[in-house]
XYZ file of C-alpha atoms in Angstrom:
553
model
C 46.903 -74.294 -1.031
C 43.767 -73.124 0.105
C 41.607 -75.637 1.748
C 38.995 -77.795 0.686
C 36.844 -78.661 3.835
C 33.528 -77.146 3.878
C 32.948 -74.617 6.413
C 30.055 -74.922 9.093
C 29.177 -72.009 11.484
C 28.382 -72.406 14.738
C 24.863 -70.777 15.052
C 24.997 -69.372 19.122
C 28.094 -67.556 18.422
C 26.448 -65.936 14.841
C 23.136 -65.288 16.984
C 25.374 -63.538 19.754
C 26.932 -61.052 16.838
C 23.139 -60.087 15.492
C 21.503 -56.839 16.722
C 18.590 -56.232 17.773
C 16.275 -53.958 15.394
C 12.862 -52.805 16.609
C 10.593 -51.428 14.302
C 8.055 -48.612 15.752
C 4.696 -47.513 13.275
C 3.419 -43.989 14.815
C 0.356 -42.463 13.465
C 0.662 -38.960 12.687
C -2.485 -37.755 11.511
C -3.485 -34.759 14.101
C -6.907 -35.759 15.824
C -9.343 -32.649 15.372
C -10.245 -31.284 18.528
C -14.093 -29.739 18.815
C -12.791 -26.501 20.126
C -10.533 -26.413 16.490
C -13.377 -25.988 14.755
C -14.373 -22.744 16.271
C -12.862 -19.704 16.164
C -15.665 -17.528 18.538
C -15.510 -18.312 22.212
C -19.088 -17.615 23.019
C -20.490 -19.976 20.340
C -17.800 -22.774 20.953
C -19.822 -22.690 24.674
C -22.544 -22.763 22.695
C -22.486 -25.665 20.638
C -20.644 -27.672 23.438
C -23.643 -26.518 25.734
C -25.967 -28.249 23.363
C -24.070 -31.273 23.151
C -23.897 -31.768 26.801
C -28.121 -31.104 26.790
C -28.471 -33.980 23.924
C -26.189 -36.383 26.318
C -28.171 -35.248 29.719
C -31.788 -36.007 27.397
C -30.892 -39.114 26.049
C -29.932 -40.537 29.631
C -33.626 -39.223 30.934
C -36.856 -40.042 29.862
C -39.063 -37.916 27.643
C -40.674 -36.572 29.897
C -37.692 -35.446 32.251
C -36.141 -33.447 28.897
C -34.552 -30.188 29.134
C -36.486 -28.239 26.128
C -35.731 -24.556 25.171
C -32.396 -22.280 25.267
C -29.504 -22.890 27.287
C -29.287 -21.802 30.807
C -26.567 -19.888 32.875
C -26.336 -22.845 34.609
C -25.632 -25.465 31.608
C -23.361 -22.413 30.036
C -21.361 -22.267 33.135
C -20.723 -25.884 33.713
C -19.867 -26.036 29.661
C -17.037 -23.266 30.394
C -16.105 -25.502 34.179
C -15.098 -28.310 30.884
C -13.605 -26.438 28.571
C -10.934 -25.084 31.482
C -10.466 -28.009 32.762
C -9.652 -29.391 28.943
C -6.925 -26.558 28.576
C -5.729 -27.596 31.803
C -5.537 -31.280 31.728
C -3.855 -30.974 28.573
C -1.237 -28.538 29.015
C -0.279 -29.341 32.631
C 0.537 -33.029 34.241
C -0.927 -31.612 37.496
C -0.305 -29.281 40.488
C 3.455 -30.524 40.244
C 4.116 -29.358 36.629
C 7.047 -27.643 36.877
C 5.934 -24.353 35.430
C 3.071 -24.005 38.384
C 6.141 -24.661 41.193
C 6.638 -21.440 42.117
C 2.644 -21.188 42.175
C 0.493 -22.273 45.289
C -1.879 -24.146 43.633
C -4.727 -25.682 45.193
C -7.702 -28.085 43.336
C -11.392 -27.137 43.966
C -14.374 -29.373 43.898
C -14.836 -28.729 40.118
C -11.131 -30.249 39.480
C -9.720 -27.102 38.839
C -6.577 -25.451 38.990
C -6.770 -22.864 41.208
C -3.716 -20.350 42.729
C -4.025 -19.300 46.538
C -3.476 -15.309 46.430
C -3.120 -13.479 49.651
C -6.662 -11.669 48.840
C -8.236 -14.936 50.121
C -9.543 -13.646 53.483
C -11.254 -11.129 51.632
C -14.725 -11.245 51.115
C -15.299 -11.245 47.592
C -15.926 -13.769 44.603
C -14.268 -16.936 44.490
C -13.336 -16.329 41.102
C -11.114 -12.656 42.551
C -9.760 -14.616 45.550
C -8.828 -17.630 43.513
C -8.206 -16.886 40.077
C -7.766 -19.882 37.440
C -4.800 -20.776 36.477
C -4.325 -21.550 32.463
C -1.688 -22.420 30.130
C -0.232 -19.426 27.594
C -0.102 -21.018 24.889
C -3.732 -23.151 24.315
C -6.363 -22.834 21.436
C -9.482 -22.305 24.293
C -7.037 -19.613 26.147
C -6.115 -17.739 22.746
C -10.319 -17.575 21.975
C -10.755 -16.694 25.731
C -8.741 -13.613 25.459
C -9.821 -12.915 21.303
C -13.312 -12.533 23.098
C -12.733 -10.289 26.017
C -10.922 -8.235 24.011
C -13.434 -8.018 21.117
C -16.310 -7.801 24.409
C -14.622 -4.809 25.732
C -14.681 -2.746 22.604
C -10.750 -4.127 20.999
C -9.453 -2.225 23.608
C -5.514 -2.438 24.436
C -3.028 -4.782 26.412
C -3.440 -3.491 29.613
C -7.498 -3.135 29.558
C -7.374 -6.725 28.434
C -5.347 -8.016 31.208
C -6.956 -6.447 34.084
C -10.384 -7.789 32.815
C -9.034 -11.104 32.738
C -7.380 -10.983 36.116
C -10.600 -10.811 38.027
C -11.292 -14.226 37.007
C -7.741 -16.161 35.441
C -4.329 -16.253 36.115
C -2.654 -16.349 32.388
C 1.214 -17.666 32.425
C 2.772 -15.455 30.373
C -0.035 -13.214 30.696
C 1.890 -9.830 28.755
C 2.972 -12.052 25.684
C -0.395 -14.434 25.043
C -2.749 -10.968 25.395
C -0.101 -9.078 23.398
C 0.134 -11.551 20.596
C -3.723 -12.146 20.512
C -4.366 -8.185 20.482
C -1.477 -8.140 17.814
C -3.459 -10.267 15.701
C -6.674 -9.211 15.871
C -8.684 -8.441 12.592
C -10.341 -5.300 13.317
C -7.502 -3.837 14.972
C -5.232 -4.413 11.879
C -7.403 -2.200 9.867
C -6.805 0.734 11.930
C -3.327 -0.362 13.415
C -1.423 -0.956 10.293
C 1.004 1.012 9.087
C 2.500 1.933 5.204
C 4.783 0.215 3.887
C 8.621 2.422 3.596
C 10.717 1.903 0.711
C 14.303 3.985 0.639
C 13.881 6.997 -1.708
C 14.224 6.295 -5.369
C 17.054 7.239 -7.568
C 16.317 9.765 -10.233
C 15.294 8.275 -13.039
C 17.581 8.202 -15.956
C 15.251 11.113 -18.106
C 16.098 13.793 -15.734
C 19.810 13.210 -15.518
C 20.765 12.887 -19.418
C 22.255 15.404 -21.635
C 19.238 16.395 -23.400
C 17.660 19.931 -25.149
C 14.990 21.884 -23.253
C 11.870 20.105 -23.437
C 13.036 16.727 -24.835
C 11.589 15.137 -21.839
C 7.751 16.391 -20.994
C 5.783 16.441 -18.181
C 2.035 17.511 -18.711
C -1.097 18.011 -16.481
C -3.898 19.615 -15.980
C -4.738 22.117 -13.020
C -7.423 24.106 -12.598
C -10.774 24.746 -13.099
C -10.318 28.806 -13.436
C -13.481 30.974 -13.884
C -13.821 33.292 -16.430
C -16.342 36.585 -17.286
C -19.687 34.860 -17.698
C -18.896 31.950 -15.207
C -17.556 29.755 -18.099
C -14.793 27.549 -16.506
C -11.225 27.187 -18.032
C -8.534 24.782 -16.852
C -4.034 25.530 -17.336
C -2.247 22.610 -19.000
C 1.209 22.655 -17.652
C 4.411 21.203 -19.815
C 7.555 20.896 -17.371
C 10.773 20.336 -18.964
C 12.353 17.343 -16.600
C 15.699 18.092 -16.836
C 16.327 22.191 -16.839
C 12.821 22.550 -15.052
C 11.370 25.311 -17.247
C 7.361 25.420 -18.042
C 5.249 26.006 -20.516
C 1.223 27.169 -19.979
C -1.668 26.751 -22.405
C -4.938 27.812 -21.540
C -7.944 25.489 -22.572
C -11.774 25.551 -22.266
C -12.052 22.012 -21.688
C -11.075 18.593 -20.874
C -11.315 16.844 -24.199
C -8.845 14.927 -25.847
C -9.454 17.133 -28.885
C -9.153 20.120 -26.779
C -5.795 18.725 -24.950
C -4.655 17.898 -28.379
C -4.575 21.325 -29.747
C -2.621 22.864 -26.794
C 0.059 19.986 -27.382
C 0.100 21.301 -30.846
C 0.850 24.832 -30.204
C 3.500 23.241 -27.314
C 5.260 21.758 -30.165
C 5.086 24.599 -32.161
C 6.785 26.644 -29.716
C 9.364 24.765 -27.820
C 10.265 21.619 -30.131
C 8.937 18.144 -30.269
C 9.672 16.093 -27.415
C 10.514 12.793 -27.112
C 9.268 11.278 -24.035
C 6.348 12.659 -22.055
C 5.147 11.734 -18.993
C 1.839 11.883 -17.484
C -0.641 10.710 -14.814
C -3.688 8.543 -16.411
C -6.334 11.476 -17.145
C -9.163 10.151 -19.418
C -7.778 13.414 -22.024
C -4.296 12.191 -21.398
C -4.686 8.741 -22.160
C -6.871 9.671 -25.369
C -4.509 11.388 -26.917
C -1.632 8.553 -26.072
C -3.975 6.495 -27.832
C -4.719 8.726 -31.227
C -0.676 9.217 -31.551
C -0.804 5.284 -31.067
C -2.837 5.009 -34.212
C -0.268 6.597 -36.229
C 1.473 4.104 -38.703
C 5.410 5.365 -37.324
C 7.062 3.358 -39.722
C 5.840 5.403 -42.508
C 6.106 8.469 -41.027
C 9.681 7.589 -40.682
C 10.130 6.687 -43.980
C 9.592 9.870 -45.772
C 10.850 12.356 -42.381
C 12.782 12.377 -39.494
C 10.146 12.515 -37.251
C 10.333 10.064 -34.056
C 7.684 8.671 -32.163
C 6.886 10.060 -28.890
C 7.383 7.896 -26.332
C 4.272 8.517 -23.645
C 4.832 7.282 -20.139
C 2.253 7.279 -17.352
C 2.806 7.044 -13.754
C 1.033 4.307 -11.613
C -2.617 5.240 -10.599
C -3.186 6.454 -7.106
C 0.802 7.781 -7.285
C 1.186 11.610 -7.852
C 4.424 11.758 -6.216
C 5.780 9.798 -9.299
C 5.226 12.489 -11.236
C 6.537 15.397 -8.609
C 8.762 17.642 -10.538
C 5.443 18.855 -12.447
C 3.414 18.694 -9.393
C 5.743 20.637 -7.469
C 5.669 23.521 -10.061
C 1.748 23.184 -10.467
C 1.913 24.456 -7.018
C 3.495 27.250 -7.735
C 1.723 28.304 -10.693
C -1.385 27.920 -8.298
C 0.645 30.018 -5.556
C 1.187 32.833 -7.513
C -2.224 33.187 -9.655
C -4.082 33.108 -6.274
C -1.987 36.042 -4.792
C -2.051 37.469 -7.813
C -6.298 37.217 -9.017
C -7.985 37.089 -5.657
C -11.714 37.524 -6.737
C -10.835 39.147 -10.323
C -12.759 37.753 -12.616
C -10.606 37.834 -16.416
C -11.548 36.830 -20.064
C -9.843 34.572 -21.698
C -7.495 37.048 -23.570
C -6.537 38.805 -20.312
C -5.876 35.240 -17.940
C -3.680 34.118 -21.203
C -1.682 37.330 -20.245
C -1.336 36.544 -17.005
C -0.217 32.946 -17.661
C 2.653 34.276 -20.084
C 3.398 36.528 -17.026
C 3.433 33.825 -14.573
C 5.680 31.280 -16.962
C 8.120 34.049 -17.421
C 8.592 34.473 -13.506
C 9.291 30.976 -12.383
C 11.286 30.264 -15.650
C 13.177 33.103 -14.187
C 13.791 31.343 -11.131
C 17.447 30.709 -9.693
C 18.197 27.194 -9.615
C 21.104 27.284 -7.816
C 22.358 29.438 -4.558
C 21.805 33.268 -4.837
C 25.061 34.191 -3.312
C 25.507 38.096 -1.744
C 28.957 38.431 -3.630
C 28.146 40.763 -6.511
C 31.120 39.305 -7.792
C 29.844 35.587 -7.767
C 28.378 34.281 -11.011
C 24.759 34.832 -11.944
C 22.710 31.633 -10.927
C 21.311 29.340 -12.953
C 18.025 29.965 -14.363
C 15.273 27.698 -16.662
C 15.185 30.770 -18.965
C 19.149 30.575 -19.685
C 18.489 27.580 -21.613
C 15.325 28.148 -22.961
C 16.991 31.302 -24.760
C 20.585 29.451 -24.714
C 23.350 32.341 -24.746
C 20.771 35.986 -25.098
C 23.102 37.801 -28.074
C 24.004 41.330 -26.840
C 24.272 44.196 -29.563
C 23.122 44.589 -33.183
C 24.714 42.557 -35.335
C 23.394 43.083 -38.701
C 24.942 46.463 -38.477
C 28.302 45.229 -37.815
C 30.701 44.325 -40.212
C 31.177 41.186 -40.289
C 33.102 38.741 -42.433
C 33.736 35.037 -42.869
C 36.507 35.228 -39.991
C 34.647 37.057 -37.395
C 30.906 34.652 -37.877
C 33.172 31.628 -37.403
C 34.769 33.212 -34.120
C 31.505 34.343 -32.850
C 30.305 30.886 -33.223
C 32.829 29.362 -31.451
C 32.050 31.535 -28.696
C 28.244 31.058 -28.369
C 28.993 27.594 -28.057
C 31.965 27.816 -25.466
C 29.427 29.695 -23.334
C 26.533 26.545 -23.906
C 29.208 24.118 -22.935
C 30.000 26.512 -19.699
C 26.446 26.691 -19.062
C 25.852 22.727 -19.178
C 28.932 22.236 -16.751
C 27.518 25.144 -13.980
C 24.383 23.040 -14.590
C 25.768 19.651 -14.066
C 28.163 20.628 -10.819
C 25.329 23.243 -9.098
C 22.512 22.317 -9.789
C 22.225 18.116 -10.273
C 25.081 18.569 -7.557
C 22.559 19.963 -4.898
C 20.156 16.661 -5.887
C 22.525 13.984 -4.537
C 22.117 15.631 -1.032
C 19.074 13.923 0.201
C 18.507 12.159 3.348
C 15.494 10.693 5.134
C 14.915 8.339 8.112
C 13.041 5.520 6.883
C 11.608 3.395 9.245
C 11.753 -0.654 9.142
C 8.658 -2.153 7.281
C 7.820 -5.427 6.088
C 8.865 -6.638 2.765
C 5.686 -7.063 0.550
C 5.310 -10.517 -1.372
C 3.415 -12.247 -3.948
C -0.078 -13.775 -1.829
C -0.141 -10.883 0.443
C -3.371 -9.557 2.127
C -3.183 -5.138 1.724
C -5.719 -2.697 2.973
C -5.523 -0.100 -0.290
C -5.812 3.429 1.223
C -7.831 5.501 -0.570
C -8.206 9.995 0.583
C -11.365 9.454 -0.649
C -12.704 6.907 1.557
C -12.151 6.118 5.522
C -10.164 3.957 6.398
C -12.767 1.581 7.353
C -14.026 1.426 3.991
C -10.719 1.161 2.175
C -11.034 -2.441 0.141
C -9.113 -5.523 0.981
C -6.605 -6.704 -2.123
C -4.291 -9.808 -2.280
C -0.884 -9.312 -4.321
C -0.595 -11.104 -7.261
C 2.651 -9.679 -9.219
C 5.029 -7.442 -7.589
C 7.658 -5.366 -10.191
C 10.889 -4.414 -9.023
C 13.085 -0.987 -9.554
C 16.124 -0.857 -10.874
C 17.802 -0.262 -7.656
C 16.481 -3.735 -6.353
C 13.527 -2.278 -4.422
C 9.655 -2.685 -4.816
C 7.556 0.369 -5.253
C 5.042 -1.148 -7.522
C 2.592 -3.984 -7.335
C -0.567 -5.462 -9.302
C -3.278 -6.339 -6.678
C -6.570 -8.915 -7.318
C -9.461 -7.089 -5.561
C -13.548 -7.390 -5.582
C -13.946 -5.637 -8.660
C -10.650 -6.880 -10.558
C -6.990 -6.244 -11.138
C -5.526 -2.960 -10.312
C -2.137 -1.339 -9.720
C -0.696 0.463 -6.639
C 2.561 1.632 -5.486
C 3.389 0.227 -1.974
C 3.287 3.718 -0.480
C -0.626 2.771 -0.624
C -0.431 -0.410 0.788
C -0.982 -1.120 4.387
C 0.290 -4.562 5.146
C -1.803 -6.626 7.495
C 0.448 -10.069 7.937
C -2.577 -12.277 7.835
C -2.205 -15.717 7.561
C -3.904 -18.345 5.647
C -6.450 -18.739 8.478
C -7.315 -15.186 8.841
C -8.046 -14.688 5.604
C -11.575 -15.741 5.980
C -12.015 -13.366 8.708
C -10.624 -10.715 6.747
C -13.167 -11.286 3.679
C -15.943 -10.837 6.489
C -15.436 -7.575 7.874
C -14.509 -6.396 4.023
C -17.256 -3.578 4.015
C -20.164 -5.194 1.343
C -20.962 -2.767 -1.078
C -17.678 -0.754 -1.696
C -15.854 -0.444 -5.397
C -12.109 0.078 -5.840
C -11.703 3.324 -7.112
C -9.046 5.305 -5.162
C -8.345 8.339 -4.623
C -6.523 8.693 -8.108
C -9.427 11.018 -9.670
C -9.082 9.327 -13.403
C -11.100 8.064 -14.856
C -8.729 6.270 -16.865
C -7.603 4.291 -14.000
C -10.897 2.734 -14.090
C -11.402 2.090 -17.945
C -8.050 1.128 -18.527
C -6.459 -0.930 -15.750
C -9.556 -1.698 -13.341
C -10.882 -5.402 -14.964
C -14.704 -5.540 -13.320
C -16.234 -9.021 -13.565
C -17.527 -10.999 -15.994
C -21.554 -11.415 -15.160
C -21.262 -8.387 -13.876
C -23.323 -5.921 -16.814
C -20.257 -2.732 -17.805
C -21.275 0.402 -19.395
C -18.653 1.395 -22.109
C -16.887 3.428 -19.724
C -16.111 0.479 -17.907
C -18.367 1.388 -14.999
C -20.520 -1.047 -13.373
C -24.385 -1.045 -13.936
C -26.548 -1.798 -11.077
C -29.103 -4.831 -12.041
C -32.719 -3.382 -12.562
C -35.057 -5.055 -9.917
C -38.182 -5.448 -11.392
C -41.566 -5.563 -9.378
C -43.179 -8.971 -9.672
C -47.202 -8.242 -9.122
């Protein structure tokens, strides 16, 4: 049985057992500092200079007052303080155990001084005994901001031998380096493009499809004709078998574009996709084949909508395989005019001349074996199998027509094979070094080049959506700048790695009176994807209106 006699400690032993807790409450709120404040050496000695004055005047009479600027002398005994902050606070004195293998020595000032074995020279104080400071210190890091903004931002090793006439800098390399690194002019000039790996083809130039079922158009141009009236070539590039197409206009109009597109289609088929950069003509006529009502259209044919795709702004090299036969269009109508000066009948001539020679282009290797196949050309399958002989006098029955069929398309299956093994064979051989950049992120600071503009002028934009390729990579962004929201692809960015501090600094040297319009000639660019602000007065272009500034008499 358990038993039934009440229980009473004994309370030294219990008291013996306890442990001992001790509660600590630290405050953690960061005390500002008055050289925090500032980020500019020369007016942080400023303002402390004119707080030591207002302590010196209210110990004095009125009459013994220090009145007007600040004096060398006040200046220098502001920067004797500040030093001897940096020090104090950074070092426990001439002990410390990074200043060991230092001889240091104190002057009257209370400073930290190291004995060199200059000091028998006779020279300043200041080259004899240079000051020793911490590396890493808010006063040092301005110190060295301002000597190297004094001396014109110039490099690491300019920096440091200013600086050694006067301080001695632990870790004097890696505190300039990292200041100079940082510095917001410099980054301007200094930073470099971001690198992405190259793209895979998209999937429109790899697919099965029929000559000119994916389209790309542009403009090039302007060409003079007889009575100095200007014409300009639109260009249609079959994506996938890289044949052409030329039309010759006498202007820039959406109407004008419109009726070449027509005559396109009436020649070579209606495509399906086309792609394009973001002319003001271009993007017209996207938006008149918007208007259609497809549905209906669809109802009563079997026409499709076109799908119209247009590259980012500022990005030709998204659209390069009609770029890269604009060029030679250009190549061989220069070589070919000169000076001559043509109507329009006789440049239309040359134009059909000039499509028929690089749609006779070999695609593939030209080997030296006459006994090697023909290479491929654009022109084999704009003209499929070309038919040999004269049928119509042969006789021919119901036997032979379905034999000869057969064979035409045996030889357009052979032909899509040699296309598929030589010629998208040759495109998976591409390699290029690509150097390591910085990813790019949402809250970014960018300088936006422009080959309009210098570089010193190119506008400051913060990233605000980044979109991501298919193969996991990011080539383009949307960025918030002065005048709005615009897109770029990251082979226009320059990233400057500012942070959240700098960004002030940043907005400052932004230069004042610059608009966003790079170098992507378009005017579309700017109607379409450039937002301007609100109170600020548009015309219906979208451009902005300067305010009138009327004269008050």
């Amino acid at each position: 049985y358990w038993p039934k006699s009440n229980i009473f400690p004994d309370e030294e032993i219990v008291n013996a057992e306890k442990r001992k807790t001790v509660v600590s409450v630290t405050n953690t709120e960061k005390e500002d500092k008055i050289y925090d404040i500032f980020s500019s050496y020369p007016k942080l000695l400023m303002v402390v200079s004119w707080i030591y004055r207002f302590i010196d005047n209210c110990r004095v009479k009125k009459n013994f007052r220090k009145l007007g600027s600040i004096t060398v002398e006040e200046r220098n005994r502001t920067e004797i303080s500040l030093i001897k902050i940096a020090q104090r606070e950074s070092f426990t004195g001439p002990q410390d155990k990074r200043l060991q293998k230092l001889q240091i020595l104190e002057d009257e000032n209370g400073l930290f001084r190291i004995k060199t074995r200059l000091s028998l020279k006779d020279d300043l104080k200041n080259f004899k005994f240079p000051i020793v400071l911490p590396s890493e210190h808010s006063i040092v890091e301005k110190l060295v901001r301002w000597k190297h903004c004094s001396l014109g931002h110039a490099g690491v090793q300019i920096v440091m031998t200013n600086l050694r006439e006067e301080f001695w800098i632990l870790k004097y390399g890696k505190t300039v380096r990292k200041v100079v690194k940082n510095c917001v002019i410099c980054k301007r000039f200094d930073a470099r493009p971001i690198e992405t790996p190259t793209a895979p083809l998209p999937v429109d130039r790899l697919r099965a499809a029929s000559v000119f079922e994916i389209t790309g158009v542009d403009f090039a141009g302007p060409l003079y004709l007889k009575g100095n009236q200007k014409s300009w070539i639109v260009i249609y590039t079959c994506a996938v078998f890289r044949a052409i197409h030329l039309e010759l206009t006498t202007s820039l109009t959406t109407e004008s574009f419109l009726q070449s597109f027509r005559r396109y289609v009436a020649r070579r088929g209606r495509p399906s996709v086309v792609y394009s950069d973001n002319g003001t003509n271009l993007v017209g006529a996207n938006n008149l084949i918007k208007r259609i009502n497809w549905e209906t259209v669809a109802k009563y044919s079997t026409v499709n909508k076109i799908d119209w795709k247009f590259i980012p702004p500022s990005a030709p090299w998204w659209g390069g395989f009609w770029e890269r036969l604009i060029g030679m269009v250009k190549r061989i109508i220069r070589k070919v005019l000169g000076q001559t000066s043509l109507n329009f009948e006789e440049l239309n001539t040359v134009l059909c001349d000039c499509e028929s020679v690089i749609n006779g282009r070999p695609l593939t290797y030209v080997s030296d074996d006459t006994s090697d196949l023909e290479p491929l050309t654009p022109s084999m399958f704009l003209q499929e199998v070309r038919e040999i002989g004269i049928p119509d006098l042969d006789l021919l029955d119901n036997k032979s027509l379905n034999k000869r069929f057969a064979y035409r398309q045996r030889l357009r299956q052979d032909l899509r094979k040699r296309f598929r093994s030589e010629y998208l064979g040759q495109l998976r051989q591409y390699e290029r070094k690509i150097r390591s950049s910085p990813s790019i992120k949402i809250g970014d600071i960018v300088l936006i080049s422009s080959d309009n503009m210098k570089r010193i002028d190119w506008p400051l934009g913060k990233v605000i959506e980044v979109f991501t390729s298919p193969d996991g990579n990011i080539r383009l962004v949307k960025l918030k700048t002065r005048s709005g929201e615009i897109l770029r692809p990251t082979l226009r960015l320059y990233p400057l790695e500012v942070g959240e501090h700098q960004k002030e600094l940043f907005q400052k040297c932004e230069p004042p009176a610059k608009t966003v319009t790079c170098d992507d000639s378009s005017a579309a660019e700017r109607d379409s994807l450039d937002k301007a602000e609100p109170n600020e007065p548009t015309s219906r272009y979208g451009r902005r209106l300067k305010r009138v500034k009327r004269l008050v008499l």
